[in-house]
JSON list of C-alpha atoms in Angstrom, two decimals:
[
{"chain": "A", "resi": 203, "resn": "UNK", "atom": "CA", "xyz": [-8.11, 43.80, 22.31]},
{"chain": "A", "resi": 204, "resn": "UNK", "atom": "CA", "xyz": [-8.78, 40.32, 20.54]},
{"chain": "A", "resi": 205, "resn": "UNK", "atom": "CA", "xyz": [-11.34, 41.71, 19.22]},
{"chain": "A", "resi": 206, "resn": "UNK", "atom": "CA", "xyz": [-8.93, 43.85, 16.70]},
{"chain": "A", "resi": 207, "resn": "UNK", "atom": "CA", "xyz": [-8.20, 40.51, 15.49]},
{"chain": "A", "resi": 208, "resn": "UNK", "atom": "CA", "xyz": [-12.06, 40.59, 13.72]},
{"chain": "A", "resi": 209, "resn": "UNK", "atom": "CA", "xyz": [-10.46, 42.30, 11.42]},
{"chain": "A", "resi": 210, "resn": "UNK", "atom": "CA", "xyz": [-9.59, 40.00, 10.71]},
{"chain": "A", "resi": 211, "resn": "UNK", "atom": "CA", "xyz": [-11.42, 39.94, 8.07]},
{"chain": "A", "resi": 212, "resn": "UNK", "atom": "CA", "xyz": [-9.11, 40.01, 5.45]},
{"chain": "A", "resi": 213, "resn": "UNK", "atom": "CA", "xyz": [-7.84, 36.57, 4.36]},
{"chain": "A", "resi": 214, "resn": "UNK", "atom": "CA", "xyz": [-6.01, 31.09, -6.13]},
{"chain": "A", "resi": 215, "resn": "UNK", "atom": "CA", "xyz": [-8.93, 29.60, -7.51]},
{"chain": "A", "resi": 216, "resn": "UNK", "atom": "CA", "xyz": [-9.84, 29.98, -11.15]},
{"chain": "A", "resi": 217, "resn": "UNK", "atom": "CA", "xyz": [-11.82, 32.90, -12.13]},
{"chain": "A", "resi": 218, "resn": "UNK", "atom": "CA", "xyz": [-15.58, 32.78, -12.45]},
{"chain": "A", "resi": 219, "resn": "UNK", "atom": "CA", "xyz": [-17.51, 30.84, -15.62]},
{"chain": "A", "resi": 220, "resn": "UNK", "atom": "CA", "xyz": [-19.30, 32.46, -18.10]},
{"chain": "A", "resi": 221, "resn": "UNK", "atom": "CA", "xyz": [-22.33, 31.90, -16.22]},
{"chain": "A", "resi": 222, "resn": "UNK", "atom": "CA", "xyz": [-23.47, 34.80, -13.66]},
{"chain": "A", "resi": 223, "resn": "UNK", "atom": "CA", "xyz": [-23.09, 33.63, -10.17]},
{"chain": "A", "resi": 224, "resn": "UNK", "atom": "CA", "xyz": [-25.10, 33.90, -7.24]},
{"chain": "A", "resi": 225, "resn": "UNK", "atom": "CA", "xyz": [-24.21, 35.56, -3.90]},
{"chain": "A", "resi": 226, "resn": "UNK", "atom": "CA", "xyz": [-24.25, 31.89, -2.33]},
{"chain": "A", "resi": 227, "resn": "UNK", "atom": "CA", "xyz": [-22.54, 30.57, -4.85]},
{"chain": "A", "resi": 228, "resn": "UNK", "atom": "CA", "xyz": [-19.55, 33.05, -4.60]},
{"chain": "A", "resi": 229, "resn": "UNK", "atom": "CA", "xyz": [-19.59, 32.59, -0.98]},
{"chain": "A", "resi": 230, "resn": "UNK", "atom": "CA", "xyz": [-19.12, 28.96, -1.24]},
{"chain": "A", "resi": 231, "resn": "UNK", "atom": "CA", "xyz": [-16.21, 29.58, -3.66]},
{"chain": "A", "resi": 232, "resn": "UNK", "atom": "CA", "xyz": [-14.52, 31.97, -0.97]},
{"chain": "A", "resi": 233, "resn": "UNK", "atom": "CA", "xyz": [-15.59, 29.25, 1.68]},
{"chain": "A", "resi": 234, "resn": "UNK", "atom": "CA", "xyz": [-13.13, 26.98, -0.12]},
{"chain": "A", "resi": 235, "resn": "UNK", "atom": "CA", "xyz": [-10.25, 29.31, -0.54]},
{"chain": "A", "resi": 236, "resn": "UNK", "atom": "CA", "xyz": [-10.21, 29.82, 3.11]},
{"chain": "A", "resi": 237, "resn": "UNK", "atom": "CA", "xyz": [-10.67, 26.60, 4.21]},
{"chain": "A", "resi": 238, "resn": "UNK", "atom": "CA", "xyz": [-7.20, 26.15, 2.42]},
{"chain": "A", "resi": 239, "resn": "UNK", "atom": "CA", "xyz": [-5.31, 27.97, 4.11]},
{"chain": "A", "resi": 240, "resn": "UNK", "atom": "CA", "xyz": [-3.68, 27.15, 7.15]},
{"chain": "A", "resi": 241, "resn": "UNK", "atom": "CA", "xyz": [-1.51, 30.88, 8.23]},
{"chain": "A", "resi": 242, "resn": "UNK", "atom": "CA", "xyz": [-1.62, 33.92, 6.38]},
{"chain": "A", "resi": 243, "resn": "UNK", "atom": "CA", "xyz": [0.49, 37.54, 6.79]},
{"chain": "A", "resi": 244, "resn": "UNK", "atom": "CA", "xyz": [-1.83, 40.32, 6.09]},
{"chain": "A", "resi": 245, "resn": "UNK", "atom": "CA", "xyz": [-1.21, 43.97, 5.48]},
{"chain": "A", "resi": 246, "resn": "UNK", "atom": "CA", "xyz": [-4.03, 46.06, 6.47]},
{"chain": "A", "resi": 247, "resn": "UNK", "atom": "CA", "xyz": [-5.67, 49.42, 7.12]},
{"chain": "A", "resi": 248, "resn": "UNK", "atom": "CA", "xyz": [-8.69, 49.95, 9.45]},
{"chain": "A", "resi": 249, "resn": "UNK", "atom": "CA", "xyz": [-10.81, 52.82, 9.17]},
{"chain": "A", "resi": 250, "resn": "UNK", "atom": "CA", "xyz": [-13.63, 53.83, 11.57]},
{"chain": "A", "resi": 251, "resn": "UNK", "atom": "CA", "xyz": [-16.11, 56.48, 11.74]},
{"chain": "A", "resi": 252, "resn": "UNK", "atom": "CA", "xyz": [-18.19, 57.14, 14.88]},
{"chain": "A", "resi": 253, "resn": "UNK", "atom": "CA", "xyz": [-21.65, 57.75, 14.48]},
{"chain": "A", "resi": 254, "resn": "UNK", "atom": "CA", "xyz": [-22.34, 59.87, 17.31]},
{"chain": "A", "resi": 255, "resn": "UNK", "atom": "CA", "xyz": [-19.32, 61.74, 17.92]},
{"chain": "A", "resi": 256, "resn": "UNK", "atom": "CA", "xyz": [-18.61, 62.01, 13.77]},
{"chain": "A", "resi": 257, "resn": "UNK", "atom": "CA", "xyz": [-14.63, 61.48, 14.33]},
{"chain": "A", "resi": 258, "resn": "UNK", "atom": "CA", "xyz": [-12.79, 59.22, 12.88]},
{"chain": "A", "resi": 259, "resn": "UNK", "atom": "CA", "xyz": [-9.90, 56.90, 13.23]},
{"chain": "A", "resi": 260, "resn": "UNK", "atom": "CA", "xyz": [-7.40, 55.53, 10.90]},
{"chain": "A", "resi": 261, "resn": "UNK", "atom": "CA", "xyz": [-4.82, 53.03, 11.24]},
{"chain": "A", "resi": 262, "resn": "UNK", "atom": "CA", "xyz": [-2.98, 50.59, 9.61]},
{"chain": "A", "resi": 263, "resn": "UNK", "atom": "CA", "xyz": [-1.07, 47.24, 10.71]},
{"chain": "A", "resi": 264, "resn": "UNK", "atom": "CA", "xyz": [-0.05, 44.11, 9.99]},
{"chain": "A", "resi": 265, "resn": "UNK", "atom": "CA", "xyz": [-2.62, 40.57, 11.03]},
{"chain": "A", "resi": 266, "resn": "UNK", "atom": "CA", "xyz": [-0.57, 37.47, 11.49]},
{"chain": "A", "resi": 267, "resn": "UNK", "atom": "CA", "xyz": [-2.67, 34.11, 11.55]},
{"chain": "A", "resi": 268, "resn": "UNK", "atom": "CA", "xyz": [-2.70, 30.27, 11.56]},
{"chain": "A", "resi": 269, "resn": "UNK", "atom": "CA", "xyz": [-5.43, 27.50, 12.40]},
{"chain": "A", "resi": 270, "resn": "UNK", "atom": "CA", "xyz": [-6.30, 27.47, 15.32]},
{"chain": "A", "resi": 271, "resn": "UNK", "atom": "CA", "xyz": [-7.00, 30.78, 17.02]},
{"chain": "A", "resi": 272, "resn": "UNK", "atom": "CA", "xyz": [-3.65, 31.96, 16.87]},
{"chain": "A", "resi": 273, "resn": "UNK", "atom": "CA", "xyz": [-3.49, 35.34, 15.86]},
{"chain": "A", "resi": 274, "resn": "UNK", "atom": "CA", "xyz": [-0.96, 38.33, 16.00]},
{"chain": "A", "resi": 275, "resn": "UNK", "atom": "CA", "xyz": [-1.94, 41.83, 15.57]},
{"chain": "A", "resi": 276, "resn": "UNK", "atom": "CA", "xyz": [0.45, 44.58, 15.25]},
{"chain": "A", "resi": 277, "resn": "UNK", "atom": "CA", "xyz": [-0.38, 47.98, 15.32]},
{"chain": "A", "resi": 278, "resn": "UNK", "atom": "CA", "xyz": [2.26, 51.45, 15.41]},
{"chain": "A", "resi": 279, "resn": "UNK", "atom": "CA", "xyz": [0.87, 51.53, 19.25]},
{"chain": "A", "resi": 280, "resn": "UNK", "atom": "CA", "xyz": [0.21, 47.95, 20.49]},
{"chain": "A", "resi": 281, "resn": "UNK", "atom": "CA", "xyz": [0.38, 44.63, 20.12]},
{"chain": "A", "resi": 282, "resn": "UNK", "atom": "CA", "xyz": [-1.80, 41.92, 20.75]},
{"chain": "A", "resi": 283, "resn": "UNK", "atom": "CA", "xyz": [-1.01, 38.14, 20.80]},
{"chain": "A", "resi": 284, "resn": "UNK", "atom": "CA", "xyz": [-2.69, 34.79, 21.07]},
{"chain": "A", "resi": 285, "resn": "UNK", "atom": "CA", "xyz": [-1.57, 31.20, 20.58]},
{"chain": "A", "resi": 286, "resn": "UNK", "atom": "CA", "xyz": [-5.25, 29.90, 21.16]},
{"chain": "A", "resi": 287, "resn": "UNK", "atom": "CA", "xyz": [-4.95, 30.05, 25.38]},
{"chain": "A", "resi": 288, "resn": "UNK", "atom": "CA", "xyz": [-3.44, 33.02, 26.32]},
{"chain": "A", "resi": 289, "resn": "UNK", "atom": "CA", "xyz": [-3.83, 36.74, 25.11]},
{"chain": "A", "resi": 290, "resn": "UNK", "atom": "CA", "xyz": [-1.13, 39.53, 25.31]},
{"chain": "A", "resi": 291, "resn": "UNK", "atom": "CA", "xyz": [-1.74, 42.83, 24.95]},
{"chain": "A", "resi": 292, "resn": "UNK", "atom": "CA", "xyz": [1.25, 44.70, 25.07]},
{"chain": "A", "resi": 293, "resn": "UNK", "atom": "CA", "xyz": [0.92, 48.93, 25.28]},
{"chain": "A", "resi": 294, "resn": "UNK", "atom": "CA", "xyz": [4.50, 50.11, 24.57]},
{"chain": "A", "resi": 295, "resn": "UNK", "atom": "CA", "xyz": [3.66, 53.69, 25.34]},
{"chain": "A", "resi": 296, "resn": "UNK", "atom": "CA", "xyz": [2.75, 52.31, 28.99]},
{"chain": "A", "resi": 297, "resn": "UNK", "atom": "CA", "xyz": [5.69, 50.09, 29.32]},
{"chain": "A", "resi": 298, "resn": "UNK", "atom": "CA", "xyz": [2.74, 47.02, 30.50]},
{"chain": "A", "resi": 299, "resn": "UNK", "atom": "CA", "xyz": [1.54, 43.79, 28.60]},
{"chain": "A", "resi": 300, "resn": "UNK", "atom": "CA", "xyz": [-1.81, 42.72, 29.57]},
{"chain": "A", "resi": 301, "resn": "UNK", "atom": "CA", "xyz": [-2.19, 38.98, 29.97]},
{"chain": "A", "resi": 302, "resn": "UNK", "atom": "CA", "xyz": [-5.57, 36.97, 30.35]},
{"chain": "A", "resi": 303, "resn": "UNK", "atom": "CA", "xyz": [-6.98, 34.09, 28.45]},
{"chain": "A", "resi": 304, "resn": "UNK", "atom": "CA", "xyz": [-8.31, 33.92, 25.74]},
{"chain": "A", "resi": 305, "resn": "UNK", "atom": "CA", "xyz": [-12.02, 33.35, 25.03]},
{"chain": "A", "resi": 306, "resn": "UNK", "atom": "CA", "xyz": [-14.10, 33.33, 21.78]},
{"chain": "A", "resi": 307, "resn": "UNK", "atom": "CA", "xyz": [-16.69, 36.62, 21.73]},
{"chain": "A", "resi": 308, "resn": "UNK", "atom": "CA", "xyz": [-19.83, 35.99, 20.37]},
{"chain": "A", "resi": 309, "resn": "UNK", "atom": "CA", "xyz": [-19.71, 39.55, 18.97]},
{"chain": "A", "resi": 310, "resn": "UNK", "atom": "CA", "xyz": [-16.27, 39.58, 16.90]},
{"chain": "A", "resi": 311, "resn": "UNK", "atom": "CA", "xyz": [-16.78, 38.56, 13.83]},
{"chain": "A", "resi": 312, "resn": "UNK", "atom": "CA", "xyz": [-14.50, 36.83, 11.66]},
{"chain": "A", "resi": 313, "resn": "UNK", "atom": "CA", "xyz": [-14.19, 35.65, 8.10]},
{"chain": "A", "resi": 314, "resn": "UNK", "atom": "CA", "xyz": [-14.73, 31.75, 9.62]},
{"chain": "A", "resi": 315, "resn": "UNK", "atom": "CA", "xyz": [-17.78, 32.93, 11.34]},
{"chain": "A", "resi": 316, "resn": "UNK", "atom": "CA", "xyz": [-18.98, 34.95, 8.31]},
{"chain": "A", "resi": 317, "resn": "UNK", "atom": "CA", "xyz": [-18.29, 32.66, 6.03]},
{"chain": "A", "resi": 318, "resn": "UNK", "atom": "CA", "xyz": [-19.87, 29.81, 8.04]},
{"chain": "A", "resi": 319, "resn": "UNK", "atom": "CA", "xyz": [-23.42, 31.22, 9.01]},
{"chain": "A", "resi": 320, "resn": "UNK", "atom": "CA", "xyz": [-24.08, 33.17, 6.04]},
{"chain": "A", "resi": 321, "resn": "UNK", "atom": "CA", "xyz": [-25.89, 30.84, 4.21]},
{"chain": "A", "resi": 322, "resn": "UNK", "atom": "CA", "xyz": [-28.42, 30.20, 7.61]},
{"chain": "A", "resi": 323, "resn": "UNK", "atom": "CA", "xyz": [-27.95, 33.96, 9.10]},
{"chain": "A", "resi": 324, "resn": "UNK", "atom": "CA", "xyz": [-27.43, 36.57, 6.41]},
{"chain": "A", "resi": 325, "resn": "UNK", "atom": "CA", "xyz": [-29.74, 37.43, 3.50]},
{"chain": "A", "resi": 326, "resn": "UNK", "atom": "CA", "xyz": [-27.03, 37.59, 1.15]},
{"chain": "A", "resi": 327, "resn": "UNK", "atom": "CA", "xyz": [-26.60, 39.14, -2.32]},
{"chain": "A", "resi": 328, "resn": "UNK", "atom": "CA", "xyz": [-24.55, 40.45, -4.76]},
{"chain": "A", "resi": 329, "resn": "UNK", "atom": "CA", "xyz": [-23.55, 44.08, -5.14]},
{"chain": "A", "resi": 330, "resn": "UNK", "atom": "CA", "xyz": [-22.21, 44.36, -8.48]},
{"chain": "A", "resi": 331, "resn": "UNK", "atom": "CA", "xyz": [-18.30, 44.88, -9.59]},
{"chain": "A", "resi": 332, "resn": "UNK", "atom": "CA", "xyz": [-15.84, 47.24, -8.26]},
{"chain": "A", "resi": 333, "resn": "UNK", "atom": "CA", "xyz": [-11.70, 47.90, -8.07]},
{"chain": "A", "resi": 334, "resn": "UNK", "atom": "CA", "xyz": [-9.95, 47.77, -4.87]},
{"chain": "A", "resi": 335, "resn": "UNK", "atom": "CA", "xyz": [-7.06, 49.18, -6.06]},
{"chain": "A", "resi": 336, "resn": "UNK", "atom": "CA", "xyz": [-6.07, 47.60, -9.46]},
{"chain": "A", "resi": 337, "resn": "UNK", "atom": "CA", "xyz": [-7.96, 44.51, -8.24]},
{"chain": "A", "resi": 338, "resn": "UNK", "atom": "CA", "xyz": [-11.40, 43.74, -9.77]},
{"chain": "A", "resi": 339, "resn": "UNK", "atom": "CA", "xyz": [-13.89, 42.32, -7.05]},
{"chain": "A", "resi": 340, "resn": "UNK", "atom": "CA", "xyz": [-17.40, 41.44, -6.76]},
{"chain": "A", "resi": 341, "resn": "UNK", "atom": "CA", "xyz": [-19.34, 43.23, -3.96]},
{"chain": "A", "resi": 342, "resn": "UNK", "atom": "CA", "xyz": [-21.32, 41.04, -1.45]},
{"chain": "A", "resi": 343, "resn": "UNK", "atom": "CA", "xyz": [-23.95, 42.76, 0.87]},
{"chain": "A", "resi": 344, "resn": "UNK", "atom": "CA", "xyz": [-24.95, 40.50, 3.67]},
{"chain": "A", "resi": 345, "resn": "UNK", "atom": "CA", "xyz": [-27.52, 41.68, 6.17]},
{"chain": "A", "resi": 346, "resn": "UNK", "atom": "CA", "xyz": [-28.67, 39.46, 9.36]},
{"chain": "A", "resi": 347, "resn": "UNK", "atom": "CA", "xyz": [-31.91, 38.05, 9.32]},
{"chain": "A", "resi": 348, "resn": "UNK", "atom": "CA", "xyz": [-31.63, 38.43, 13.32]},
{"chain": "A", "resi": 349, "resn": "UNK", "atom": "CA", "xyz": [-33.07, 42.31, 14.14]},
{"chain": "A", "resi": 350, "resn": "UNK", "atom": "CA", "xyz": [-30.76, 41.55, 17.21]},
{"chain": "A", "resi": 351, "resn": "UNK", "atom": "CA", "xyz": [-27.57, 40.89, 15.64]},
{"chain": "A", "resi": 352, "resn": "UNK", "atom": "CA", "xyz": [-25.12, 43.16, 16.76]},
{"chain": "A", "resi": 353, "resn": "UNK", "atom": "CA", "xyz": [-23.81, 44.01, 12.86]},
{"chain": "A", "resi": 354, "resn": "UNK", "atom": "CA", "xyz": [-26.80, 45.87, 11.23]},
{"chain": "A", "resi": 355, "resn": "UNK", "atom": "CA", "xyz": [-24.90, 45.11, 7.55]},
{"chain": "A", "resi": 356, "resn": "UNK", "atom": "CA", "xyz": [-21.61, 44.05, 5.97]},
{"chain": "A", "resi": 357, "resn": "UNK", "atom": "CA", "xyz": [-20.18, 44.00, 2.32]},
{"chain": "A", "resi": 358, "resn": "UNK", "atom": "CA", "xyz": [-17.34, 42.38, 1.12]},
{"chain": "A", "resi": 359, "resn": "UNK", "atom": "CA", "xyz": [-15.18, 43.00, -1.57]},
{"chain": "A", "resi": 360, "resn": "UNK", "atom": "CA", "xyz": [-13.82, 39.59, -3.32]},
{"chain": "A", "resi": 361, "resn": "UNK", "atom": "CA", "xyz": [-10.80, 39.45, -5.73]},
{"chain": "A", "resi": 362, "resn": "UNK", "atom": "CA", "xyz": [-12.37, 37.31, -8.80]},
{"chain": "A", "resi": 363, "resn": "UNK", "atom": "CA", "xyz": [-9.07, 35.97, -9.53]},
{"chain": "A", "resi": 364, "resn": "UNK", "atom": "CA", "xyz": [-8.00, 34.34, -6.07]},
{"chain": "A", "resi": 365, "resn": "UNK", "atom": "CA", "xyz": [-11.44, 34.62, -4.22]},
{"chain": "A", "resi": 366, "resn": "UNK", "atom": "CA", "xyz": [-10.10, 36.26, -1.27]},
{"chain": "A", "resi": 367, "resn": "UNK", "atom": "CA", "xyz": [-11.29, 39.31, 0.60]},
{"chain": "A", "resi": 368, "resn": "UNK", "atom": "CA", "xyz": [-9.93, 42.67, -0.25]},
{"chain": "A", "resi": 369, "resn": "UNK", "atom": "CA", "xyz": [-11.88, 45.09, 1.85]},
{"chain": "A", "resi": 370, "resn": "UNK", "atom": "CA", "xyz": [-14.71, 44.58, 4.63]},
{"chain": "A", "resi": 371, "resn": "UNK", "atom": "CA", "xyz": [-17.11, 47.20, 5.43]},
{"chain": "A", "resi": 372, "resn": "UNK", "atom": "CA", "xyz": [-19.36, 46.62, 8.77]},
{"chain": "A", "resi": 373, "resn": "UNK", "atom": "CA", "xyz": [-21.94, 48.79, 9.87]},
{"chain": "A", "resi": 374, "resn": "UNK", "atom": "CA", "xyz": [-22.76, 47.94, 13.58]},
{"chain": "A", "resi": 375, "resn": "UNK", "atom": "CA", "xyz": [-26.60, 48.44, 15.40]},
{"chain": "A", "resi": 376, "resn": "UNK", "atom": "CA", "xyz": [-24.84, 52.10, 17.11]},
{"chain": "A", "resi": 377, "resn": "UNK", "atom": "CA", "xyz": [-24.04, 53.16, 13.22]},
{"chain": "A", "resi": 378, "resn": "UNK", "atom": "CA", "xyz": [-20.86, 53.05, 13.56]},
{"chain": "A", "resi": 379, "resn": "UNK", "atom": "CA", "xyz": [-18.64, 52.11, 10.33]},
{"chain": "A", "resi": 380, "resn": "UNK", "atom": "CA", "xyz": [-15.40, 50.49, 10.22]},
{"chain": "A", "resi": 381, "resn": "UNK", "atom": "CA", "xyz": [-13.53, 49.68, 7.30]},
{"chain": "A", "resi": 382, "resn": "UNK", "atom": "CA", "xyz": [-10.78, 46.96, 6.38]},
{"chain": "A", "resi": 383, "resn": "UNK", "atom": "CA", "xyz": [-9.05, 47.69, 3.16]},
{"chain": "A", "resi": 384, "resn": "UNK", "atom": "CA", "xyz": [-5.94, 44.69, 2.37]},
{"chain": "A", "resi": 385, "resn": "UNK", "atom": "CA", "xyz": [-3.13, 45.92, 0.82]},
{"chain": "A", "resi": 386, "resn": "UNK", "atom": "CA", "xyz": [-1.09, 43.08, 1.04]},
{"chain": "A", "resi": 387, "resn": "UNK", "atom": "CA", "xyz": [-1.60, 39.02, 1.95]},
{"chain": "A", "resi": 388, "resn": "UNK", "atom": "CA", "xyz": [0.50, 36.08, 1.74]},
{"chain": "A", "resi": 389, "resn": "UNK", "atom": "CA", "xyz": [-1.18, 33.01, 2.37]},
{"chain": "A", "resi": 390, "resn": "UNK", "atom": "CA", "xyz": [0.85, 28.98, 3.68]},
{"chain": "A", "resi": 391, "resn": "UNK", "atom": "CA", "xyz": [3.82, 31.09, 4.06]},
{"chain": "A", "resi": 392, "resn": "UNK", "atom": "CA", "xyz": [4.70, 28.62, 7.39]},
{"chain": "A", "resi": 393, "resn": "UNK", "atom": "CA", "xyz": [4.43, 30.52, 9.71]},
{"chain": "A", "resi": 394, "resn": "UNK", "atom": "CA", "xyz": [6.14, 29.38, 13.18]},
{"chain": "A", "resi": 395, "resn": "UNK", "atom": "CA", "xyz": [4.07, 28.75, 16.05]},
{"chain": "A", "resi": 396, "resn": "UNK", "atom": "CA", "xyz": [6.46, 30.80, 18.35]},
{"chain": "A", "resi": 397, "resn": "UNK", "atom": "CA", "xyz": [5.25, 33.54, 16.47]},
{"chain": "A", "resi": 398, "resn": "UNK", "atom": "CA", "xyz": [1.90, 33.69, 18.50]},
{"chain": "A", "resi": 399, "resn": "UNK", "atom": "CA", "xyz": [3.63, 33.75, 21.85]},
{"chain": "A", "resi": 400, "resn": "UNK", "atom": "CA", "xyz": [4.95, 36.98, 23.32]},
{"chain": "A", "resi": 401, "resn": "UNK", "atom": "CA", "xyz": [8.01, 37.74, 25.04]},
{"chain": "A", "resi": 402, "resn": "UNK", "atom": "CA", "xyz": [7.80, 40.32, 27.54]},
{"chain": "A", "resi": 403, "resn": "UNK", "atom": "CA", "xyz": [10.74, 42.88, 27.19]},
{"chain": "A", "resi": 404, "resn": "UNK", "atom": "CA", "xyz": [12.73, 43.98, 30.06]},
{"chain": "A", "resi": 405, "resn": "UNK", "atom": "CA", "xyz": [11.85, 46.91, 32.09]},
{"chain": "A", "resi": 406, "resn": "UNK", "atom": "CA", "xyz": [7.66, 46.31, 30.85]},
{"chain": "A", "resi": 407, "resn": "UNK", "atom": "CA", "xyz": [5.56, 45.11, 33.85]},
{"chain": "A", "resi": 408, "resn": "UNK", "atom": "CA", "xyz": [3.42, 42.37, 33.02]},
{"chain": "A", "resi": 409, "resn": "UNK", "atom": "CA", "xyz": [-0.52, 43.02, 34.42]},
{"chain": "A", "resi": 410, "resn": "UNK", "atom": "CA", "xyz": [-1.66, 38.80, 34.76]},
{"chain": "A", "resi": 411, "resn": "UNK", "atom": "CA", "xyz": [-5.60, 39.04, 34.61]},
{"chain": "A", "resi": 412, "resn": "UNK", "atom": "CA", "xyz": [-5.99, 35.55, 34.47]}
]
């Protein structure tokens, strides 16, 4: 379930120059925004549509996170928790939590990830303008130069006035689409670390996978 966390894709810098910007060079401008932040509290909503089967799924929930792989996910029917060494996944409808360790996936991706191989792994380029809401953005398409990558293309929607990410679309190699749309974010809030620990409630078995 860490891997709900990619959506983590969703994490205020002066708006662009005069001068029309290249892809890499807005990149590098959300590169530093990120790197500046240290937790963040982001409202979300993830939408998915399934290729094969044509349904779709929508859901919306709330992405806590700080530096280092400490994440908390909260969704109307789970949770899932990490403080960098152990993952929780707790089902409420089930009355269990799901404990294991955590380990980095190769396939999640995540705006550190993104934001660190594009220049080397993603043809990158710009999209043109669009509103997320009442926020104007500049639309990134980034497509892998590896024909093995498990994410066939991505775009990115980036606020020109704070340089963060409003909305992530990924198309995977099955043709599946999911799509993160932020609706809210608050960024060096200080967030506690006992945030990214879970307390199991009584009367909820605990399942230890580890």
């Amino acid at each position: 379930m860490i891997r709900a966390v990619c959506i983590a894709l969703v994490l205020t810098i002066a708006g662009a120059g005069a001068r029309a910007e290249s892809a890499q060079e807005v990149l590098e401008r959300v590169k530093k925004r990120y790197d500046a932040i240290n937790d963040a509290e982001v409202k979300f909503t993830q939408h998915t549509t399934y290729e094969v089967s044509k349904l779709e799924q929508r859901i919306s929930g709330t992405l806590f996170i700080k530096k280092k792989n400490k994440y908390r996910v909260e969704f109307p029917d789970r949770i899932v928790v990490t403080d960098g060494a152990t993952v929780w996944s707790y089902n409420p409808a089930h009355k269990q939590v799901l404990i294991d360790n955590f380990k980095i996936d190769p396939n999640v991706v995540t705006p550190e990830k993104v934001l660190a191989a594009a220049p080397q792994d993603y043809y990158a380029s710009l999209a043109g303008t669009e509103k997320v809401g009442s926020v104007q953005t500049r639309v990134l398409k980034l497509v892998p130069k590896d024909d093995n990558a498990s994410i066939r293309m991505m775009r990115l929607w980036v606020d020109e006035a704070t340089w963060l990410i409003k909305k992530v679309d990924l198309t995977d190699i099955g043709g599946n689409q999911t799509t993160y749309t932020v609706s809210d974010i608050k960024v060096n809030i200080g967030i506690p670390d006992s945030r990214f620990t879970y307390q199991i409630p009584d009367g909820v078995e605990a399942v230890d996978l580890r």
